[in-house]
Short mmCIF file of C-alpha atoms in Angstrom, two decimals:
data_model
loop_
_atom_site.label_atom_id
_atom_site.label_comp_id
_atom_site.label_asym_id
_atom_site.label_seq_id
_atom_site.Cartn_x
_atom_site.Cartn_y
_atom_site.Cartn_z
CA MET F 1 48.95 -112.84 -140.91
CA ALA F 2 46.79 -112.74 -137.80
CA LYS F 3 43.06 -112.95 -138.38
CA ARG F 4 41.29 -109.69 -137.72
CA LYS F 5 38.30 -109.64 -135.41
CA GLY F 6 35.10 -107.73 -135.90
CA ASN F 7 33.92 -105.80 -138.92
CA GLY F 8 36.93 -103.52 -139.31
CA GLY F 9 36.43 -99.93 -140.38
CA ALA F 10 36.92 -96.80 -138.32
CA GLY F 11 38.38 -98.15 -135.10
CA GLU F 12 38.16 -101.87 -134.49
CA GLY F 13 35.21 -102.66 -132.26
CA ARG F 14 34.23 -98.99 -131.98
CA ARG F 15 31.74 -96.70 -133.67
CA PRO F 16 33.20 -93.95 -135.87
CA ASN F 17 32.48 -91.33 -133.19
CA GLY F 18 34.52 -93.26 -130.62
CA ALA F 19 31.65 -94.92 -128.75
CA PRO F 20 32.13 -98.66 -128.07
CA SER F 21 30.48 -100.95 -130.59
CA THR F 22 27.44 -102.86 -129.38
CA GLU F 23 27.33 -105.33 -132.27
CA GLY F 24 27.45 -108.99 -131.32
CA LYS F 25 26.30 -108.27 -127.78
CA LEU F 26 22.54 -108.34 -128.17
CA PRO F 27 20.58 -108.80 -124.96
CA SER F 28 18.10 -111.61 -124.63
CA LYS F 29 14.48 -110.69 -125.22
CA LEU F 30 13.23 -108.63 -122.30
CA PRO F 31 10.23 -109.95 -120.38
CA LEU F 32 7.18 -107.73 -120.50
CA ALA F 33 6.96 -105.52 -117.42
CA PRO F 34 3.82 -105.76 -115.27
CA GLY F 35 0.96 -103.61 -116.54
CA VAL F 36 2.28 -103.19 -120.08
CA LYS F 37 -0.63 -103.26 -122.51
CA TYR F 38 1.20 -103.73 -125.82
CA ARG F 39 4.07 -106.04 -126.73
CA ARG F 40 4.72 -104.60 -130.22
CA ILE F 41 3.89 -101.06 -131.30
CA LEU F 42 4.47 -98.86 -134.31
CA LEU F 43 5.14 -95.24 -133.44
CA LYS F 44 4.50 -92.63 -136.14
CA LEU F 45 6.51 -89.43 -135.72
CA SER F 46 6.15 -86.37 -137.90
CA GLY F 47 9.29 -84.74 -139.21
CA GLU F 48 8.17 -81.56 -137.46
CA ALA F 49 8.43 -83.40 -134.14
CA LEU F 50 12.21 -83.46 -134.60
CA MET F 51 12.50 -79.69 -135.07
CA GLY F 52 11.84 -78.75 -131.46
CA ALA F 53 11.59 -74.97 -131.28
CA SER F 54 13.44 -74.57 -134.58
CA LYS F 55 11.76 -73.65 -137.86
CA PHE F 56 13.66 -76.13 -139.98
CA GLY F 57 15.84 -79.23 -139.74
CA LEU F 58 16.80 -81.19 -136.64
CA ASP F 59 17.02 -80.15 -133.00
CA GLN F 60 19.57 -82.21 -131.09
CA PRO F 61 17.99 -81.81 -127.61
CA THR F 62 14.64 -82.96 -129.06
CA LEU F 63 16.29 -85.98 -130.68
CA SER F 64 17.93 -86.80 -127.35
CA GLN F 65 14.64 -86.56 -125.47
CA ILE F 66 12.85 -88.82 -127.95
CA ALA F 67 15.70 -91.34 -127.85
CA ASP F 68 15.68 -91.41 -124.04
CA GLU F 69 11.92 -92.02 -123.95
CA LEU F 70 12.10 -94.78 -126.55
CA ILE F 71 14.87 -96.56 -124.65
CA ASP F 72 12.88 -96.25 -121.43
CA VAL F 73 9.79 -97.83 -123.03
CA HIS F 74 11.90 -100.49 -124.74
CA GLY F 75 13.22 -101.44 -121.32
CA LEU F 76 9.68 -102.45 -120.36
CA GLY F 77 9.90 -105.26 -122.92
CA VAL F 78 7.99 -103.41 -125.64
CA GLU F 79 9.07 -104.08 -129.24
CA ILE F 80 9.21 -100.72 -131.03
CA ALA F 81 9.09 -99.92 -134.74
CA LEU F 82 9.00 -96.35 -136.02
CA VAL F 83 8.01 -94.43 -139.13
CA ILE F 84 9.20 -90.82 -139.38
CA GLY F 85 7.97 -88.11 -141.73
CA GLY F 86 10.21 -85.67 -143.53
CA GLY F 87 8.32 -82.37 -143.33
CA ASN F 88 11.06 -80.68 -141.32
CA ILE F 89 13.35 -80.97 -144.36
CA PHE F 90 11.15 -81.29 -147.44
CA ARG F 91 7.47 -81.94 -147.95
CA GLY F 92 6.38 -83.90 -151.00
CA GLY F 93 3.74 -82.39 -153.26
CA SER F 94 5.28 -78.90 -153.09
CA ALA F 95 3.80 -76.39 -155.50
CA GLY F 96 5.57 -75.98 -158.82
CA MET F 97 7.09 -79.45 -158.93
CA ASP F 98 6.03 -82.71 -160.50
CA ARG F 99 4.23 -84.60 -157.73
CA ALA F 100 6.12 -87.86 -158.13
CA HIS F 101 9.48 -86.06 -158.23
CA ALA F 102 8.63 -84.06 -155.10
CA ASP F 103 7.41 -87.16 -153.26
CA TYR F 104 10.69 -88.97 -153.91
CA MET F 105 12.54 -85.98 -152.47
CA GLY F 106 10.29 -86.20 -149.41
CA MET F 107 11.18 -89.88 -149.05
CA LEU F 108 14.87 -88.99 -148.98
CA ALA F 109 14.12 -86.48 -146.21
CA THR F 110 12.63 -89.30 -144.11
CA VAL F 111 15.88 -91.26 -144.54
CA ILE F 112 17.87 -88.31 -143.15
CA ASN F 113 15.55 -88.14 -140.12
CA SER F 114 15.74 -91.90 -139.60
CA LEU F 115 19.53 -91.87 -139.60
CA ALA F 116 19.55 -88.95 -137.15
CA LEU F 117 17.29 -90.82 -134.72
CA GLN F 118 19.32 -94.00 -135.19
CA ASP F 119 22.47 -92.12 -134.20
CA ALA F 120 20.76 -90.67 -131.10
CA LEU F 121 19.60 -94.16 -130.07
CA GLU F 122 22.88 -95.94 -130.76
CA SER F 123 24.93 -93.30 -128.93
CA ARG F 124 22.96 -94.44 -125.87
CA GLY F 125 23.74 -98.11 -126.46
CA SER F 126 20.51 -99.07 -128.18
CA HIS F 127 20.48 -101.70 -130.94
CA THR F 128 18.82 -100.09 -133.94
CA ARG F 129 18.21 -100.81 -137.61
CA VAL F 130 17.03 -98.50 -140.38
CA GLN F 131 15.19 -100.23 -143.21
CA SER F 132 14.52 -98.21 -146.34
CA ALA F 133 11.77 -98.82 -148.89
CA ILE F 134 14.18 -97.40 -151.47
CA GLU F 135 17.39 -99.40 -151.65
CA MET F 136 20.50 -97.52 -150.51
CA GLU F 137 22.65 -100.30 -149.13
CA ARG F 138 25.54 -98.09 -148.00
CA ILE F 139 23.44 -96.45 -145.29
CA ALA F 140 20.38 -98.61 -144.61
CA GLU F 141 19.03 -102.11 -145.02
CA PRO F 142 16.42 -102.72 -147.70
CA TYR F 143 12.96 -103.25 -146.23
CA ILE F 144 12.36 -106.97 -145.83
CA ARG F 145 9.36 -107.89 -143.73
CA ARG F 146 10.70 -111.07 -142.17
CA ARG F 147 14.02 -109.44 -141.38
CA ALA F 148 12.24 -106.54 -139.69
CA ILE F 149 10.24 -108.94 -137.52
CA ARG F 150 13.42 -110.82 -136.61
CA HIS F 151 15.12 -107.57 -135.57
CA LEU F 152 12.20 -106.79 -133.27
CA GLU F 153 12.30 -110.28 -131.78
CA LYS F 154 16.03 -109.83 -131.09
CA GLY F 155 15.40 -106.65 -129.15
CA ARG F 156 16.35 -104.10 -131.80
CA LEU F 157 14.43 -100.92 -132.52
CA VAL F 158 13.50 -100.75 -136.20
CA ILE F 159 13.04 -97.48 -138.11
CA PHE F 160 11.22 -97.70 -141.44
CA ALA F 161 12.42 -95.01 -143.85
CA ALA F 162 11.39 -93.75 -147.31
CA GLY F 163 7.67 -94.26 -146.75
CA THR F 164 6.20 -97.01 -148.91
CA GLY F 165 8.78 -96.32 -151.64
CA ASN F 166 6.02 -95.04 -153.92
CA PRO F 167 4.90 -91.50 -154.75
CA TYR F 168 1.35 -90.38 -153.94
CA PHE F 169 1.41 -92.26 -150.61
CA THR F 170 2.06 -90.52 -147.29
CA THR F 171 4.12 -91.67 -144.33
CA ASP F 172 0.79 -92.16 -142.51
CA THR F 173 -0.04 -94.83 -145.06
CA ALA F 174 3.46 -96.28 -144.66
CA ALA F 175 2.93 -96.46 -140.90
CA SER F 176 -0.36 -98.32 -141.26
CA LEU F 177 1.07 -100.69 -143.86
CA ARG F 178 4.24 -101.51 -141.92
CA ALA F 179 2.28 -101.95 -138.69
CA MET F 180 0.12 -104.61 -140.32
CA GLU F 181 3.08 -106.31 -141.98
CA ILE F 182 5.03 -106.71 -138.73
CA GLY F 183 2.00 -107.61 -136.61
CA ALA F 184 1.98 -104.49 -134.44
CA GLU F 185 -0.88 -104.32 -131.98
CA ILE F 186 -1.46 -100.59 -132.41
CA VAL F 187 -0.36 -97.55 -134.40
CA MET F 188 0.57 -94.68 -132.09
CA LYS F 189 0.60 -91.30 -133.79
CA ALA F 190 2.58 -88.70 -131.86
CA THR F 191 1.31 -85.12 -132.15
CA LYS F 192 1.69 -81.74 -130.44
CA VAL F 193 -1.85 -81.79 -129.00
CA ASP F 194 -3.52 -84.12 -126.49
CA GLY F 195 -5.67 -85.97 -129.03
CA VAL F 196 -8.26 -85.45 -131.76
CA TYR F 197 -10.57 -82.45 -131.38
CA ASP F 198 -13.77 -81.43 -133.11
CA LYS F 199 -11.98 -78.19 -134.11
CA ASP F 200 -8.58 -76.59 -133.75
CA PRO F 201 -7.87 -76.28 -129.99
CA ASN F 202 -5.29 -73.58 -130.68
CA LYS F 203 -7.97 -71.34 -132.20
CA PHE F 204 -11.12 -72.30 -130.31
CA LYS F 205 -11.28 -72.45 -126.51
CA ASN F 206 -14.47 -74.52 -126.64
CA ALA F 207 -12.88 -77.28 -128.75
CA ARG F 208 -13.78 -80.74 -127.40
CA MET F 209 -11.43 -83.69 -127.48
CA TYR F 210 -12.68 -87.11 -128.49
CA ARG F 211 -11.68 -90.01 -126.24
CA ARG F 212 -12.85 -92.67 -128.71
CA LEU F 213 -13.71 -92.55 -132.37
CA SER F 214 -14.68 -95.01 -135.04
CA TYR F 215 -12.80 -95.19 -138.34
CA LEU F 216 -15.96 -94.02 -140.10
CA ASP F 217 -16.22 -91.01 -137.78
CA VAL F 218 -12.71 -90.00 -138.78
CA LEU F 219 -13.46 -90.39 -142.48
CA ASN F 220 -16.93 -88.82 -142.48
CA LYS F 221 -15.95 -85.84 -140.33
CA SER F 222 -12.58 -85.31 -142.05
CA LEU F 223 -10.91 -85.09 -138.66
CA GLY F 224 -7.38 -85.29 -140.03
CA VAL F 225 -6.12 -88.09 -137.78
CA MET F 226 -4.37 -89.69 -140.76
CA ASP F 227 -5.02 -89.62 -144.47
CA SER F 228 -8.00 -91.59 -145.74
CA THR F 229 -5.88 -94.38 -147.24
CA ALA F 230 -4.20 -95.03 -143.88
CA ILE F 231 -7.52 -94.98 -142.02
CA SER F 232 -9.10 -97.37 -144.51
CA LEU F 233 -6.18 -99.79 -144.21
CA CYS F 234 -6.49 -99.81 -140.44
CA ARG F 235 -10.26 -100.26 -140.61
CA ASP F 236 -10.02 -103.16 -143.05
CA ASN F 237 -7.55 -104.94 -140.75
CA ASN F 238 -9.00 -103.88 -137.37
CA LEU F 239 -5.79 -102.12 -136.33
CA PRO F 240 -6.40 -99.51 -133.60
CA ILE F 241 -4.87 -96.04 -133.79
CA LEU F 242 -3.96 -93.92 -130.78
CA VAL F 243 -3.34 -90.20 -131.23
CA PHE F 244 -1.50 -88.64 -128.27
CA ASN F 245 0.69 -85.74 -127.23
CA MET F 246 4.39 -86.58 -127.34
CA THR F 247 5.63 -83.15 -126.28
CA LYS F 248 4.90 -84.08 -122.67
CA PRO F 249 7.81 -86.20 -121.34
CA GLY F 250 6.83 -89.71 -120.28
CA ASN F 251 3.67 -89.94 -122.37
CA ILE F 252 4.88 -92.88 -124.46
CA ARG F 253 5.50 -94.85 -121.27
CA ARG F 254 2.09 -93.88 -119.89
CA VAL F 255 0.37 -94.98 -123.08
CA VAL F 256 1.98 -98.44 -123.21
CA LEU F 257 1.12 -98.90 -119.54
CA GLY F 258 -2.53 -98.40 -120.42
CA GLU F 259 -3.21 -94.93 -119.05
CA PRO F 260 -6.22 -93.35 -120.83
CA LEU F 261 -4.35 -90.69 -122.79
CA GLY F 262 -5.19 -89.28 -126.20
CA THR F 263 -7.83 -90.43 -128.65
CA LEU F 264 -8.33 -94.09 -129.55
CA VAL F 265 -9.71 -94.98 -132.99
CA LEU F 266 -11.37 -98.41 -133.03
CA ASP F 267 -13.56 -100.62 -135.16
CA GLU F 268 -17.12 -99.33 -134.66
CA ARG F 269 -18.47 -102.75 -135.63
CA ARG F 270 -16.75 -104.48 -132.72
CA ASP F 271 -16.78 -101.92 -129.92
CA PRO F 272 -20.28 -101.15 -128.63
CA ARG F 273 -18.83 -98.44 -126.37
CA LEU F 274 -18.49 -96.13 -129.37
CA GLY F 275 -21.77 -94.40 -128.74
CA PRO F 276 -22.01 -90.59 -128.69
CA ALA F 277 -21.51 -90.39 -124.91
CA ALA F 278 -18.31 -92.43 -125.09
CA ARG F 279 -16.71 -90.40 -127.80
CA THR F 280 -16.00 -87.12 -126.07
CA MET F 281 -14.55 -85.98 -122.79
#
Protein backbone atom coordinates (compact mmCIF):
# COMPACT_ATOMS: atom_id res chain seq x y z
CA MET A 1 0.00 0.00 0.00
CA ALA A 2 1.43 3.36 -1.01
CA LYS A 3 2.24 5.72 1.82
CA ARG A 4 -0.12 8.64 2.03
CA LYS A 5 1.26 12.14 2.17
CA GLY A 6 0.05 14.97 4.33
CA ASN A 7 -2.47 14.91 7.14
CA GLY A 8 -5.35 13.33 5.23
CA GLY A 9 -8.89 14.48 5.91
CA ALA A 10 -11.17 16.45 3.64
CA GLY A 11 -9.17 16.64 0.43
CA GLU A 12 -5.51 15.72 0.57
CA GLY A 13 -3.39 18.84 0.84
CA ARG A 14 -6.44 21.12 0.79
CA ARG A 15 -8.55 22.90 3.37
CA PRO A 16 -12.14 21.65 3.78
CA ASN A 17 -13.48 24.67 1.86
CA GLY A 18 -11.30 23.84 -1.15
CA ALA A 19 -8.51 26.37 -0.54
CA PRO A 20 -4.97 24.97 -0.89
CA SER A 21 -3.35 23.92 2.36
CA THR A 22 -0.52 26.11 3.61
CA GLU A 23 0.79 23.65 6.20
CA GLY A 24 4.44 22.70 5.86
CA LYS A 25 5.22 25.78 3.80
CA LEU A 26 5.97 28.32 6.49
CA PRO A 27 7.91 31.37 5.35
CA SER A 28 11.14 32.32 7.03
CA LYS A 29 10.89 35.02 9.66
CA LEU A 30 10.27 38.34 7.97
CA PRO A 31 12.78 41.13 8.58
CA LEU A 32 11.38 44.16 10.33
CA ALA A 33 10.44 46.88 7.84
CA PRO A 34 12.07 50.31 8.23
CA GLY A 35 10.30 52.53 10.74
CA VAL A 36 8.44 49.76 12.54
CA LYS A 37 8.33 50.55 16.26
CA TYR A 38 7.25 47.17 17.68
CA ARG A 39 8.43 43.66 16.84
CA ARG A 40 5.79 41.81 18.90
CA ILE A 41 2.37 43.17 19.81
CA LEU A 42 -0.78 41.91 21.45
CA LEU A 43 -3.95 43.28 19.90
CA LYS A 44 -7.11 43.24 22.04
CA LEU A 45 -10.34 43.21 20.04
CA SER A 46 -13.80 43.44 21.54
CA GLY A 47 -16.42 41.01 20.34
CA GLU A 48 -18.50 44.02 19.31
CA ALA A 49 -15.76 44.97 16.85
CA LEU A 50 -16.68 41.89 14.81
CA MET A 51 -20.36 42.85 14.50
CA GLY A 52 -19.87 45.69 12.06
CA ALA A 53 -23.21 47.42 11.60
CA SER A 54 -25.10 44.38 12.89
CA LYS A 55 -26.67 44.16 16.33
CA PHE A 56 -25.53 40.63 17.06
CA GLY A 57 -23.09 37.97 15.89
CA LEU A 58 -20.47 38.22 13.16
CA ASP A 59 -20.24 40.48 10.12
CA GLN A 60 -18.28 38.86 7.30
CA PRO A 61 -17.13 42.11 5.60
CA THR A 62 -15.83 43.35 8.98
CA LEU A 63 -13.96 40.08 9.55
CA SER A 64 -12.46 40.40 6.07
CA GLN A 65 -11.32 43.97 6.70
CA ILE A 66 -9.69 43.06 10.01
CA ALA A 67 -7.97 40.03 8.45
CA ASP A 68 -6.63 42.13 5.56
CA GLU A 69 -5.21 44.73 7.96
CA LEU A 70 -3.60 42.11 10.18
CA ILE A 71 -1.94 40.43 7.20
CA ASP A 72 -0.70 43.81 5.96
CA VAL A 73 0.89 44.61 9.34
CA HIS A 74 2.29 41.09 9.65
CA GLY A 75 4.01 41.64 6.32
CA LEU A 76 6.04 44.41 7.97
CA GLY A 77 7.70 41.75 10.13
CA VAL A 78 5.52 42.37 13.19
CA GLU A 79 4.68 39.32 15.32
CA ILE A 80 0.98 39.50 16.18
CA ALA A 81 -0.97 37.85 18.98
CA LEU A 82 -4.65 38.57 19.56
CA VAL A 83 -7.24 38.31 22.31
CA ILE A 84 -10.89 38.66 21.29
CA GLY A 85 -13.89 39.31 23.52
CA GLY A 86 -17.22 37.58 23.16
CA GLY A 87 -19.76 40.35 23.80
CA ASN A 88 -21.23 40.08 20.31
CA ILE A 89 -22.50 36.59 21.20
CA PHE A 90 -22.75 36.39 24.99
CA ARG A 91 -21.51 38.59 27.79
CA GLY A 92 -20.51 36.96 31.07
CA GLY A 93 -22.07 38.23 34.27
CA SER A 94 -25.54 38.52 32.72
CA ALA A 95 -28.33 39.24 35.18
CA GLY A 96 -30.21 36.25 36.53
CA MET A 97 -27.40 33.74 36.09
CA ASP A 98 -24.71 32.41 38.37
CA ARG A 99 -21.65 34.55 37.64
CA ALA A 100 -19.22 31.69 37.17
CA HIS A 101 -21.64 29.84 34.88
CA ALA A 102 -22.23 32.96 32.78
CA ASP A 103 -18.51 33.69 32.54
CA TYR A 104 -17.79 30.22 31.19
CA MET A 105 -20.45 30.79 28.53
CA GLY A 106 -18.73 34.06 27.66
CA MET A 107 -15.43 32.20 27.29
CA LEU A 108 -17.04 29.85 24.78
CA ALA A 109 -18.24 32.89 22.82
CA THR A 110 -14.62 34.08 22.53
CA VAL A 111 -13.69 30.70 21.04
CA ILE A 112 -16.36 31.11 18.34
CA ASN A 113 -14.99 34.57 17.49
CA SER A 114 -11.41 33.29 17.45
CA LEU A 115 -12.28 30.49 15.03
CA ALA A 116 -14.13 32.95 12.78
CA LEU A 117 -11.11 35.26 12.60
CA GLN A 118 -8.80 32.28 12.08
CA ASP A 119 -10.89 31.22 9.08
CA ALA A 120 -10.79 34.75 7.62
CA LEU A 121 -7.00 34.85 8.01
CA GLU A 122 -6.32 31.36 6.68
CA SER A 123 -8.58 31.86 3.65
CA ARG A 124 -6.08 34.58 2.72
CA GLY A 125 -3.08 32.28 3.13
CA SER A 126 -2.07 33.35 6.62
CA HIS A 127 -0.58 30.84 9.07
CA THR A 128 -2.69 31.02 12.21
CA ARG A 129 -3.13 29.17 15.48
CA VAL A 130 -5.92 29.39 18.05
CA GLN A 131 -4.88 28.53 21.60
CA SER A 132 -7.63 28.05 24.15
CA ALA A 133 -7.32 28.45 27.92
CA ILE A 134 -10.03 25.77 28.18
CA GLU A 135 -8.95 22.53 26.53
CA MET A 136 -10.98 21.58 23.45
CA GLU A 137 -8.44 19.69 21.38
CA ARG A 138 -10.73 19.02 18.41
CA ILE A 139 -10.86 22.71 17.46
CA ALA A 140 -7.97 24.53 19.16
CA GLU A 141 -4.61 23.96 20.77
CA PRO A 142 -4.38 24.18 24.55
CA TYR A 143 -2.64 27.35 25.70
CA ILE A 144 1.04 26.60 26.24
CA ARG A 145 3.24 29.64 26.67
CA ARG A 146 6.39 28.29 25.03
CA ARG A 147 4.43 26.89 22.11
CA ALA A 148 2.73 30.25 21.59
CA ILE A 149 6.10 32.02 21.50
CA ARG A 150 7.42 29.46 19.03
CA HIS A 151 4.43 30.01 16.75
CA LEU A 152 5.13 33.74 16.76
CA GLU A 153 8.80 33.16 16.00
CA LYS A 154 7.80 30.96 13.05
CA GLY A 155 5.67 33.70 11.56
CA ARG A 156 2.25 32.51 12.66
CA LEU A 157 -0.48 34.74 14.03
CA VAL A 158 -1.68 33.46 17.39
CA ILE A 159 -5.21 33.99 18.73
CA PHE A 160 -5.73 33.41 22.45
CA ALA A 161 -9.26 32.21 23.19
CA ALA A 162 -11.35 31.54 26.32
CA GLY A 163 -9.88 34.41 28.32
CA THR A 164 -7.76 33.25 31.24
CA GLY A 165 -9.88 30.09 31.59
CA ASN A 166 -11.21 31.36 34.93
CA PRO A 167 -14.48 33.08 35.82
CA TYR A 168 -14.45 36.58 37.32
CA PHE A 169 -11.63 37.67 34.98
CA THR A 170 -12.25 39.69 31.82
CA THR A 171 -10.65 39.36 28.40
CA ASP A 172 -8.86 42.64 29.19
CA THR A 173 -7.09 40.83 32.00
CA ALA A 174 -6.40 37.91 29.66
CA ALA A 175 -4.85 40.32 27.15
CA SER A 176 -2.54 41.84 29.75
CA LEU A 177 -1.56 38.44 31.12
CA ARG A 178 -0.86 36.86 27.73
CA ALA A 179 1.06 39.92 26.57
CA MET A 180 3.42 39.62 29.52
CA GLU A 181 3.77 35.86 29.12
CA ILE A 182 4.80 36.06 25.46
CA GLY A 183 7.00 39.13 25.88
CA ALA A 184 4.88 41.54 23.84
CA GLU A 185 6.18 45.08 23.76
CA ILE A 186 2.74 46.69 23.99
CA VAL A 187 -0.95 45.93 24.42
CA MET A 188 -3.00 47.62 21.71
CA LYS A 189 -6.68 47.95 22.55
CA ALA A 190 -8.85 48.53 19.50
CA THR A 191 -11.94 50.68 20.07
CA LYS A 192 -14.55 52.64 18.11
CA VAL A 193 -13.24 56.04 19.26
CA ASP A 194 -9.90 57.77 18.70
CA GLY A 195 -8.58 57.26 22.23
CA VAL A 196 -9.40 57.86 25.89
CA TYR A 197 -11.51 60.92 26.69
CA ASP A 198 -12.32 62.72 29.92
CA LYS A 199 -16.02 62.08 29.13
CA ASP A 200 -18.11 60.37 26.49
CA PRO A 201 -17.29 62.05 23.15
CA ASN A 202 -20.56 60.78 21.69
CA LYS A 203 -22.53 62.77 24.26
CA PHE A 204 -20.32 65.79 24.94
CA LYS A 205 -18.88 67.95 22.17
CA ASN A 206 -16.32 69.46 24.55
CA ALA A 207 -14.85 66.06 25.51
CA ARG A 208 -11.04 66.15 25.48
CA MET A 209 -8.88 63.24 24.43
CA TYR A 210 -5.80 62.31 26.42
CA ARG A 211 -2.62 61.71 24.44
CA ARG A 212 -0.75 60.20 27.40
CA LEU A 213 -1.90 58.85 30.72
CA SER A 214 -0.33 57.15 33.68
CA TYR A 215 -1.69 53.87 35.02
CA LEU A 216 -2.66 55.67 38.23
CA ASP A 217 -4.58 58.30 36.25
CA VAL A 218 -6.61 55.53 34.65
CA LEU A 219 -7.33 53.89 38.00
CA ASN A 220 -8.00 57.05 39.99
CA LYS A 221 -10.23 58.66 37.36
CA SER A 222 -12.04 55.41 36.46
CA LEU A 223 -11.46 56.13 32.79
CA GLY A 224 -12.52 52.69 31.62
CA VAL A 225 -9.47 51.94 29.46
CA MET A 226 -9.40 48.38 30.82
CA ASP A 227 -10.57 46.84 34.05
CA SER A 228 -8.53 47.59 37.16
CA THR A 229 -6.94 44.12 37.31
CA ALA A 230 -5.59 44.48 33.77
CA ILE A 231 -4.28 47.99 34.45
CA SER A 232 -2.58 46.88 37.65
CA LEU A 233 -0.91 43.95 35.87
CA CYS A 234 0.45 46.27 33.20
CA ARG A 235 1.63 48.79 35.78
CA ASP A 236 3.42 46.16 37.85
CA ASN A 237 5.27 44.92 34.76
CA ASN A 238 5.76 48.27 32.98
CA LEU A 239 3.79 47.14 29.92
CA PRO A 240 2.45 50.10 27.90
CA ILE A 241 -1.13 50.19 26.63
CA LEU A 242 -2.26 51.98 23.49
CA VAL A 243 -5.96 52.70 22.96
CA PHE A 244 -6.80 53.57 19.35
CA ASN A 245 -9.59 53.63 16.79
CA MET A 246 -9.67 50.51 14.64
CA THR A 247 -12.73 51.49 12.61
CA LYS A 248 -10.50 53.68 10.44
CA PRO A 249 -8.76 51.45 7.85
CA GLY A 250 -4.98 51.42 8.10
CA ASN A 251 -4.77 52.52 11.73
CA ILE A 252 -3.04 49.34 12.93
CA ARG A 253 -0.30 49.89 10.35
CA ARG A 254 0.02 53.56 11.35
CA VAL A 255 0.34 52.64 15.01
CA VAL A 256 3.10 50.06 14.52
CA LEU A 257 4.95 52.55 12.33
CA GLY A 258 5.00 54.96 15.25
CA GLU A 259 2.43 57.54 14.21
CA PRO A 260 1.05 59.38 17.27
CA LEU A 261 -2.45 57.94 17.24
CA GLY A 262 -4.70 57.21 20.19
CA THR A 263 -3.89 57.37 23.89
CA LEU A 264 -0.73 55.84 25.34
CA VAL A 265 -0.77 54.62 28.96
CA LEU A 266 2.73 54.52 30.47
CA ASP A 267 4.52 54.12 33.78
CA GLU A 268 4.29 57.52 35.49
CA ARG A 269 7.40 56.68 37.52
CA ARG A 270 9.58 56.36 34.43
CA ASP A 271 8.18 58.90 31.99
CA PRO A 272 8.67 62.51 33.13
CA ARG A 273 6.64 63.72 30.14
CA LEU A 274 3.44 62.68 31.92
CA GLY A 275 2.79 66.12 33.30
CA PRO A 276 -0.64 67.78 32.95
CA ALA A 277 0.35 69.58 29.72
CA ALA A 278 1.45 66.33 28.08
CA ARG A 279 -1.67 64.42 28.87
CA THR A 280 -4.25 66.10 26.68
CA MET A 281 -4.51 67.28 23.12
